[in-house]
Coordinates of C-alpha atoms in Angstrom, one line a residue:
M1 CA -124.8 -94.8 10.6
D2 CA -122.9 -94.8 13.9
P3 CA -119.8 -92.5 13.0
Y4 CA -117.5 -94.5 15.5
K5 CA -118.4 -97.7 13.9
H6 CA -116.1 -97.3 10.8
R7 CA -113.8 -94.7 12.6
P8 CA -110.9 -94.2 10.0
S9 CA -107.9 -95.3 12.3
S10 CA -105.4 -97.9 11.9
A11 CA -106.5 -99.2 15.5
Y12 CA -110.1 -99.8 14.3
N13 CA -112.0 -102.2 11.7
T14 CA -109.5 -104.4 10.3
P15 CA -106.5 -106.5 11.9
F16 CA -104.2 -105.4 9.5
W17 CA -102.6 -102.1 8.3
T18 CA -104.2 -100.2 5.5
T19 CA -103.6 -97.0 3.3
N20 CA -105.9 -94.4 3.7
A21 CA -108.2 -95.6 0.8
G22 CA -108.0 -99.1 2.6
A23 CA -105.8 -101.3 0.6
P24 CA -103.8 -103.7 2.9
V25 CA -100.2 -103.1 3.7
W26 CA -98.0 -106.1 4.2
N27 CA -94.8 -104.2 4.8
N28 CA -95.0 -101.0 7.2
K29 CA -91.4 -101.0 8.1
S30 CA -89.2 -100.8 4.6
S31 CA -89.4 -98.5 1.7
M32 CA -89.5 -99.8 -1.5
T33 CA -86.1 -99.4 -3.1
V34 CA -84.1 -100.7 -6.5
G35 CA -82.2 -103.5 -4.9
S36 CA -81.9 -103.9 -1.0
R37 CA -79.6 -100.8 -0.8
G38 CA -81.8 -98.0 -2.7
P39 CA -82.3 -95.5 -3.7
V40 CA -86.2 -95.3 -2.8
L41 CA -88.7 -95.3 -5.6
L42 CA -91.1 -92.2 -5.8
E43 CA -93.7 -94.9 -6.8
D44 CA -94.0 -96.1 -3.2
Y45 CA -97.1 -94.5 -2.5
Q46 CA -97.4 -96.2 0.7
L47 CA -94.3 -94.2 2.2
I48 CA -95.3 -90.9 0.5
E49 CA -98.9 -91.2 1.9
K50 CA -97.4 -92.0 5.4
L51 CA -95.0 -89.3 5.2
A52 CA -97.3 -86.6 3.7
N53 CA -99.9 -87.2 6.3
F54 CA -97.4 -87.2 9.2
T55 CA -96.0 -83.8 8.2
R56 CA -99.2 -82.1 7.9
E57 CA -100.3 -83.1 11.7
R58 CA -99.8 -80.0 13.2
I59 CA -100.0 -76.3 12.4
P60 CA -98.3 -74.0 12.4
E61 CA -95.4 -75.2 14.8
R62 CA -93.0 -77.7 13.2
V63 CA -93.7 -81.5 13.8
V64 CA -90.2 -81.7 15.0
H65 CA -87.5 -79.4 15.9
S66 CA -90.2 -76.7 16.8
R67 CA -88.2 -75.3 19.5
G68 CA -85.1 -73.1 17.9
A69 CA -82.9 -70.3 17.9
S70 CA -81.0 -68.9 15.2
A71 CA -78.0 -66.8 14.4
K72 CA -76.0 -65.6 11.3
G73 CA -72.3 -65.4 10.5
F74 CA -69.8 -67.2 7.8
F75 CA -68.3 -70.2 6.8
E76 CA -64.5 -70.1 5.7
V77 CA -62.6 -72.7 3.9
T78 CA -59.3 -73.5 5.9
H79 CA -58.2 -76.7 3.8
D80 CA -58.2 -77.3 0.1
I81 CA -60.5 -80.4 -0.6
S82 CA -60.8 -79.3 -4.4
N83 CA -59.8 -82.7 -5.3
L84 CA -62.7 -84.2 -3.6
T85 CA -65.4 -81.5 -5.0
C86 CA -66.2 -78.9 -7.6
A87 CA -68.5 -77.3 -5.4
D88 CA -67.7 -73.5 -5.9
F89 CA -68.0 -72.5 -2.0
L90 CA -65.3 -75.2 -1.2
R91 CA -63.1 -74.2 -4.4
A92 CA -60.3 -72.8 -2.1
P93 CA -58.9 -71.9 1.4
G94 CA -60.0 -68.0 2.1
V95 CA -63.1 -68.4 0.3
R96 CA -66.0 -67.2 2.6
T97 CA -69.9 -67.9 2.6
P98 CA -72.6 -66.3 4.5
V99 CA -74.7 -68.7 6.4
I100 CA -77.6 -68.8 8.9
V101 CA -77.7 -71.2 11.5
R102 CA -80.6 -72.9 13.7
F103 CA -80.4 -75.0 16.6
S104 CA -83.4 -76.9 18.1
T105 CA -84.6 -79.5 20.3
V106 CA -86.1 -82.5 18.3
I107 CA -89.4 -83.9 20.2
H108 CA -90.6 -81.2 22.5
E109 CA -93.1 -78.4 21.9
R110 CA -92.0 -74.6 20.9
G111 CA -92.5 -73.3 24.6
S112 CA -90.9 -76.1 26.2
P113 CA -87.7 -75.8 28.4
E114 CA -84.4 -76.2 26.4
T115 CA -82.9 -78.3 29.4
L116 CA -85.1 -81.6 28.6
R117 CA -83.4 -84.7 27.5
D118 CA -83.5 -84.7 23.5
P119 CA -81.3 -85.0 20.5
R120 CA -80.5 -81.5 19.3
G121 CA -80.8 -80.2 15.7
F122 CA -77.9 -78.4 14.2
A123 CA -79.0 -77.1 10.7
V124 CA -76.8 -74.7 8.3
K125 CA -77.9 -72.9 5.4
F126 CA -74.9 -71.6 3.0
Y127 CA -76.0 -68.9 0.8
T128 CA -73.3 -69.9 -2.0
R129 CA -73.2 -68.3 -5.4
E130 CA -74.7 -71.5 -6.9
G131 CA -77.7 -71.7 -4.6
N132 CA -78.4 -72.5 -1.2
F133 CA -76.8 -75.7 0.4
D134 CA -78.7 -76.8 3.4
L135 CA -76.8 -79.0 5.7
V136 CA -79.4 -80.3 8.2
G137 CA -78.3 -82.5 11.1
N138 CA -78.3 -83.3 14.8
N139 CA -75.8 -83.0 17.9
F140 CA -75.8 -87.1 17.7
P141 CA -73.8 -88.5 14.6
V142 CA -76.5 -91.3 14.4
F143 CA -80.3 -91.7 14.4
F144 CA -82.7 -93.9 16.0
I145 CA -83.9 -95.8 13.0
R146 CA -82.6 -96.5 9.3
D147 CA -85.6 -96.4 7.1
A148 CA -88.0 -93.4 6.7
M149 CA -91.2 -95.6 6.6
E150 CA -90.7 -95.8 10.3
F151 CA -90.1 -92.1 11.1
P152 CA -93.6 -91.1 11.8
D153 CA -93.9 -93.9 14.3
S154 CA -90.6 -93.0 15.9
I155 CA -91.5 -89.6 16.7
H156 CA -95.0 -90.4 17.7
A157 CA -93.5 -92.9 20.3
M158 CA -91.2 -90.1 21.8
K159 CA -94.1 -87.2 21.4
P160 CA -96.8 -86.8 24.4
N161 CA -99.5 -89.7 24.9
P162 CA -101.9 -88.5 22.5
K163 CA -104.5 -89.3 25.7
T164 CA -102.9 -87.5 28.5
N165 CA -100.6 -85.0 26.3
I166 CA -97.8 -86.1 28.9
Q167 CA -94.4 -87.4 27.5
E168 CA -93.8 -91.0 28.9
Y169 CA -90.5 -93.0 28.5
W170 CA -92.6 -96.1 28.4
R171 CA -93.9 -95.6 25.1
M172 CA -90.3 -94.9 23.4
L173 CA -89.2 -97.9 25.3
D174 CA -92.1 -99.9 23.9
Y175 CA -91.7 -98.8 20.3
F176 CA -87.7 -99.0 20.3
S177 CA -87.6 -102.5 21.8
H178 CA -88.5 -103.7 18.5
H179 CA -85.6 -101.6 17.1
P180 CA -82.2 -102.9 18.2
E181 CA -80.6 -100.7 15.7
S182 CA -81.5 -97.8 17.8
L183 CA -78.8 -99.0 20.4
L184 CA -76.2 -96.6 19.7
T185 CA -78.2 -93.6 19.4
M186 CA -79.8 -94.6 22.7
S187 CA -76.0 -94.7 24.0
F188 CA -76.2 -90.9 23.0
F189 CA -79.6 -89.8 24.3
F190 CA -79.3 -91.2 27.9
D191 CA -75.7 -90.4 27.9
D192 CA -74.7 -86.7 29.4
E193 CA -74.8 -85.5 26.0
G194 CA -78.5 -85.9 26.0
I195 CA -78.8 -82.5 27.8
P196 CA -76.1 -79.8 26.1
Q197 CA -75.0 -77.2 28.5
D198 CA -76.1 -74.9 25.5
Y199 CA -75.8 -74.6 21.8
R200 CA -72.4 -73.0 21.8
H201 CA -70.8 -76.2 23.4
M202 CA -72.4 -78.6 21.3
N203 CA -71.3 -81.2 18.5
G204 CA -72.9 -81.3 15.3
S205 CA -73.2 -83.9 12.8
G206 CA -74.9 -84.4 9.1
V207 CA -75.7 -87.8 10.4
H208 CA -76.1 -89.2 6.6
A209 CA -73.5 -90.2 4.0
Y210 CA -73.4 -87.5 1.3
S211 CA -71.4 -87.5 -2.0
L212 CA -68.5 -85.5 -2.9
I213 CA -68.1 -84.9 -6.8
S214 CA -64.9 -83.9 -8.2
K215 CA -64.7 -82.1 -11.7
T216 CA -63.7 -85.3 -13.3
G217 CA -66.8 -86.8 -12.2
K218 CA -64.9 -88.9 -9.3
Q219 CA -67.3 -89.6 -6.3
H220 CA -66.4 -90.0 -2.6
L221 CA -69.0 -91.0 0.2
I222 CA -68.3 -88.3 3.1
K223 CA -69.9 -87.9 6.4
W224 CA -69.9 -84.2 7.8
H225 CA -68.8 -83.0 11.5
W226 CA -69.2 -80.1 13.5
R227 CA -66.7 -79.6 16.5
P228 CA -67.3 -76.6 18.9
T229 CA -63.8 -74.8 19.4
C230 CA -64.9 -73.8 22.8
G231 CA -65.2 -77.6 23.7
M232 CA -68.5 -79.6 24.4
K233 CA -70.2 -79.2 27.7
N234 CA -73.2 -80.9 29.1
L235 CA -75.5 -80.4 32.0
L236 CA -76.2 -83.2 34.5
E237 CA -79.6 -83.6 35.9
E238 CA -79.2 -81.5 38.7
E239 CA -77.7 -78.7 36.9
A240 CA -80.6 -79.0 34.4
I241 CA -83.2 -78.6 36.8
R242 CA -81.5 -75.6 38.3
V243 CA -80.8 -74.0 34.9
G244 CA -84.3 -74.9 33.4
G245 CA -86.0 -73.6 36.7
T246 CA -84.2 -70.3 36.3
C247 CA -84.6 -69.7 32.5
H248 CA -86.4 -72.1 30.3
S249 CA -84.6 -70.3 27.1
H250 CA -81.4 -70.4 28.7
A251 CA -79.8 -71.8 25.6
T252 CA -81.3 -69.4 23.4
K253 CA -80.4 -66.7 25.7
D254 CA -76.7 -67.7 25.9
L255 CA -76.3 -67.8 22.1
Y256 CA -77.7 -64.4 21.8
D257 CA -76.0 -62.7 24.7
S258 CA -72.7 -64.4 23.5
I259 CA -72.7 -62.8 20.1
A260 CA -74.0 -59.4 21.3
A261 CA -70.9 -59.3 23.8
G262 CA -68.5 -60.2 20.7
N263 CA -67.9 -63.9 22.0
F264 CA -68.6 -65.4 18.7
P265 CA -69.5 -69.1 18.7
E266 CA -66.9 -71.1 16.4
W267 CA -67.1 -74.8 14.8
K268 CA -64.8 -76.6 12.9
L269 CA -65.9 -78.6 10.0
F270 CA -64.4 -82.1 9.3
I271 CA -65.3 -84.8 7.0
Q272 CA -64.8 -88.3 6.9
V273 CA -63.9 -89.9 3.3
M274 CA -64.5 -93.1 1.8
D275 CA -64.0 -94.1 -1.9
V276 CA -67.4 -95.3 -3.1
D277 CA -66.0 -98.2 -4.7
H278 CA -64.8 -99.6 -1.2
E279 CA -68.4 -99.2 0.6
D280 CA -69.0 -103.1 0.4
R281 CA -65.8 -103.8 2.2
F282 CA -66.7 -103.4 6.0
D283 CA -68.8 -105.4 8.2
F284 CA -71.1 -102.4 8.8
D285 CA -73.3 -100.7 5.8
P286 CA -71.8 -97.1 5.4
L287 CA -75.1 -95.6 4.4
D288 CA -77.0 -96.9 7.7
T289 CA -77.9 -93.9 9.8
T290 CA -77.9 -96.1 12.9
T291 CA -74.0 -96.6 13.0
T292 CA -70.9 -94.6 12.8
W293 CA -67.8 -94.8 10.7
P294 CA -64.8 -95.8 12.6
E295 CA -62.5 -92.9 13.1
D296 CA -59.4 -95.1 12.7
L297 CA -60.3 -96.0 9.5
F298 CA -61.9 -92.9 8.3
P299 CA -60.1 -90.1 10.4
L300 CA -61.7 -86.5 10.7
Q301 CA -60.2 -84.2 7.8
P302 CA -60.4 -80.5 8.4
V303 CA -62.3 -78.5 5.9
G304 CA -63.0 -75.0 7.3
R305 CA -64.5 -72.9 10.1
L306 CA -68.0 -71.6 10.9
V307 CA -68.2 -68.4 12.6
L308 CA -71.8 -66.8 14.1
D309 CA -71.1 -63.1 14.5
K310 CA -74.6 -61.5 14.0
N311 CA -78.0 -62.0 15.8
I312 CA -81.0 -62.2 13.9
D313 CA -83.3 -59.1 13.4
N314 CA -86.5 -60.8 13.9
F315 CA -87.2 -64.0 15.7
F316 CA -90.5 -64.9 13.7
A317 CA -88.9 -63.6 10.1
E318 CA -85.7 -65.7 10.7
N319 CA -86.3 -68.3 13.1
E320 CA -89.6 -69.5 12.6
M321 CA -90.2 -68.7 8.9
L322 CA -86.5 -70.0 8.2
A323 CA -87.0 -73.2 6.4
F324 CA -84.3 -75.9 5.5
D325 CA -84.6 -78.4 3.0
V326 CA -82.4 -81.5 2.7
G327 CA -82.9 -81.6 -1.2
H328 CA -81.0 -78.2 -1.7
I329 CA -77.7 -79.1 -2.9
V330 CA -75.2 -77.4 -5.1
P331 CA -73.0 -78.7 -8.0
G332 CA -70.2 -80.8 -6.6
I333 CA -72.3 -82.4 -3.8
W334 CA -75.1 -85.2 -4.2
Y335 CA -77.0 -87.5 -2.2
S336 CA -76.3 -91.3 -1.3
D337 CA -78.6 -93.9 -1.3
D338 CA -79.0 -93.8 2.5
K339 CA -82.9 -94.4 2.7
M340 CA -83.5 -91.7 5.4
L341 CA -81.9 -89.4 3.1
Q342 CA -83.4 -90.4 0.1
T343 CA -86.9 -89.9 1.6
R344 CA -85.9 -86.7 3.6
I345 CA -85.5 -85.3 -0.1
F346 CA -89.0 -85.4 -0.4
A347 CA -90.5 -84.9 3.0
Y348 CA -88.5 -81.5 3.9
A349 CA -89.7 -79.5 1.4
D350 CA -93.3 -81.0 1.7
T351 CA -93.5 -80.0 5.3
Q352 CA -92.3 -76.5 4.5
R353 CA -95.1 -76.1 1.9
H354 CA -97.6 -77.1 4.1
R355 CA -96.6 -75.2 7.0
I356 CA -95.4 -72.1 5.6
G357 CA -97.0 -72.1 1.8
P358 CA -95.9 -73.1 -1.5
N359 CA -93.6 -70.0 -1.8
Y360 CA -91.6 -70.2 1.2
K361 CA -88.4 -69.9 -0.7
M362 CA -89.3 -66.3 -1.6
L363 CA -89.1 -65.3 1.8
P364 CA -85.8 -63.1 2.5
V365 CA -84.4 -65.9 4.9
N366 CA -85.1 -68.6 2.5
A367 CA -84.2 -67.2 -0.8
P368 CA -81.0 -67.6 -2.5
K369 CA -78.5 -64.7 -2.6
C370 CA -77.4 -65.5 -6.1
A371 CA -79.6 -64.5 -9.2
Y372 CA -82.2 -67.4 -9.9
H373 CA -84.9 -67.7 -12.4
N374 CA -87.7 -70.4 -13.1
N375 CA -91.4 -70.5 -14.3
H376 CA -92.8 -71.3 -10.6
H377 CA -95.7 -68.6 -11.0
D378 CA -98.5 -67.7 -8.7
G379 CA -99.9 -69.7 -5.8
Y380 CA -100.5 -68.7 -2.1
M381 CA -98.7 -65.9 -1.1
N382 CA -96.7 -65.1 -4.3
F383 CA -95.4 -61.6 -3.6
M384 CA -93.0 -61.4 -6.8
H385 CA -93.7 -59.0 -9.0
R386 CA -93.3 -60.4 -12.8
D387 CA -94.3 -58.6 -16.1
E388 CA -92.9 -61.2 -18.6
E389 CA -95.3 -62.4 -21.1
V390 CA -93.5 -66.0 -21.7
N391 CA -93.9 -68.2 -18.5
Y392 CA -93.0 -71.5 -20.1
F393 CA -89.6 -73.2 -21.5
P394 CA -88.4 -73.5 -23.9
S395 CA -89.2 -70.3 -26.0
R396 CA -87.5 -68.6 -29.2
L397 CA -88.7 -65.4 -27.5
D398 CA -87.0 -65.7 -24.1
P399 CA -83.1 -66.1 -24.1
V400 CA -82.7 -68.3 -20.8
R401 CA -81.3 -71.6 -21.4
T402 CA -80.6 -74.3 -19.3
A403 CA -77.3 -74.2 -17.2
E404 CA -74.0 -76.2 -17.9
K405 CA -74.1 -79.6 -16.8
S406 CA -72.5 -80.5 -13.6
P407 CA -71.3 -84.0 -12.5
I408 CA -73.4 -86.4 -10.8
P409 CA -72.7 -90.1 -9.6
P410 CA -72.4 -92.2 -12.8
R411 CA -73.3 -95.5 -11.3
V412 CA -75.9 -97.9 -13.0
L413 CA -78.9 -98.8 -11.0
A414 CA -80.1 -102.4 -11.2
G415 CA -82.5 -104.6 -8.8
K416 CA -85.5 -105.7 -8.2
R417 CA -88.4 -103.9 -6.6
E418 CA -88.5 -104.8 -2.7
R419 CA -89.0 -103.8 0.9
V420 CA -86.3 -105.2 2.8
V421 CA -84.1 -104.3 5.7
I422 CA -80.4 -103.7 4.9
E423 CA -78.1 -106.7 4.8
K424 CA -75.2 -105.6 7.3
E425 CA -76.8 -104.9 10.6
N426 CA -74.5 -103.6 13.3
N427 CA -76.8 -103.2 16.4
F428 CA -74.8 -104.0 19.5
K429 CA -71.0 -103.3 19.0
P430 CA -70.8 -99.9 18.3
A431 CA -72.9 -99.2 21.4
G432 CA -70.7 -101.3 23.5
D433 CA -67.8 -99.7 22.5
R434 CA -69.0 -96.5 23.3
Y435 CA -70.0 -97.4 26.7
R436 CA -66.6 -99.1 27.5
S437 CA -64.9 -96.0 26.4
W438 CA -66.6 -94.0 29.5
A439 CA -64.9 -93.1 32.7
P440 CA -66.7 -95.2 35.4
D441 CA -68.7 -92.3 36.8
R442 CA -70.2 -91.5 33.3
Q443 CA -71.1 -95.1 33.0
E444 CA -72.5 -95.2 36.3
R445 CA -74.8 -92.0 35.4
F446 CA -75.8 -94.1 32.2
V447 CA -76.8 -96.9 34.1
C448 CA -79.0 -95.2 36.5
R449 CA -80.8 -93.3 33.9
W450 CA -81.5 -96.7 32.1
V451 CA -82.7 -98.0 35.4
N452 CA -85.1 -95.0 36.2
A453 CA -86.4 -95.2 32.7
L454 CA -87.1 -99.2 32.9
G455 CA -88.2 -98.9 36.3
D456 CA -91.5 -97.1 35.1
P457 CA -94.4 -99.1 36.3
R458 CA -96.0 -99.1 32.7
V459 CA -93.0 -100.8 31.3
T460 CA -93.9 -104.5 31.0
H461 CA -91.7 -107.3 32.3
E462 CA -91.4 -108.2 28.5
I463 CA -89.9 -104.8 27.5
R464 CA -87.7 -104.7 30.5
N465 CA -86.2 -107.9 29.6
I466 CA -85.6 -107.0 25.8
W467 CA -83.8 -103.8 26.7
I468 CA -81.6 -105.8 29.4
A469 CA -80.9 -108.5 26.5
Y470 CA -80.0 -105.9 24.3
W471 CA -77.6 -104.1 26.6
S472 CA -76.2 -107.4 27.6
Q473 CA -75.2 -108.1 23.8
A474 CA -73.7 -104.6 23.7
D475 CA -71.8 -104.9 26.8
R476 CA -72.4 -108.0 29.3
S477 CA -71.2 -106.1 32.5
L478 CA -73.8 -103.3 31.6
G479 CA -76.5 -105.6 31.1
Q480 CA -75.5 -107.3 34.3
K481 CA -75.9 -104.1 36.3
L482 CA -79.2 -103.4 34.7
A483 CA -80.4 -106.9 35.5
T484 CA -79.2 -106.5 39.1
R485 CA -80.9 -103.4 39.9
L486 CA -84.3 -103.9 38.4
N487 CA -84.4 -107.6 40.0
V488 CA -84.2 -109.2 36.4
R489 CA -82.8 -112.4 35.4
P490 CA -80.8 -111.4 32.2
T491 CA -81.7 -113.1 28.9
M492 CA -79.7 -113.5 25.5

């Protein structure tokens, strides 16, 4: 049989999408949820297959966030939020928790220059007395898509061309021309913030809505925000070329040198708080990762400070083997029904088990610093010495019992199985508002970057028109500027 005749790729054999088993896929954009909002169902085999295949595409480098730098320090509570959460590490001002933080670029490979235009990862592992809490986010407060079903495709579009291994903007512009919800994130990506000066002068955000649970079980939706005390600074194109040509690891070096010199980087942690009963009162969906919560409605409330005062001892042991898991929460903190967050709870642990191994949490950098006990025995690279005879639960011969119940959101879930886009789309206004808030010179740099990107000869007339139409809906003058410089008549 001709080995290429029935090639196992979505680009061959059928005019429609299928699973790896050949079953037809009628919706390749939306996760299966309880109702239109979620949560996401584990029975969504198509989603899990898509994500599981995606997270196993490359070894041993991370598929995303492969280029990174880490440092250690502490988080100190500065403001009392015990009315919002019963989390032990947030119990009172003055409480300190050891942390390790990993900064990263998202798209580019492990050896790439740190001056390339790209979102930046900002991940914090809190070693609390109740277990590890991993707050995994970016320097942008929003993401390109709102459903993880589309995550592998979005990353493929931003990664290098599989034929040439060259990263090309036309691929990204083609893919996201189908996703007007990406506009606000694009306003960050092509803005000055697309190339931070270094990791010390960079914002951070949890991106997703999380839940804080009080001792009485009261739930609030919140968003996490990190702000550097030394201010935010970025590199313009000419500076990035100069800096990157001098040292392709400039941000890693800056972080290491600053800590070694006693100039400890510091960030303030803020939260935005929303009553869970009020989430339907707004013209946007609070669980949509492609939009922000307006700060005039949900002001930033201070929580604490993050200080990095110790460099890592070994890059491989404490950066490459450092593994974050969005599923790591502690009592007093819970997830939300955000479709992206719900799926990351599965995907992060899954990719770490593939990349490092099933016992990656035994590694010192990933292991909790509090006592822990379970019956997860054996497996590849299990180096824990155990001599007990009872490895099952429950047992009358083993005094270990379950912990005290901690509060979780009590909301009753009801809805039919469906794959749908969220109802309240807010694709254009936030991006336009952000553009109008900039000084004229910043607007001009943004326009020039888009003209260069859309001027690529591989960008078709159709795709160019779509982006001009999108930006015209965000801000009419911006759309007109793009159309004029690209010699295209704007259509809306």
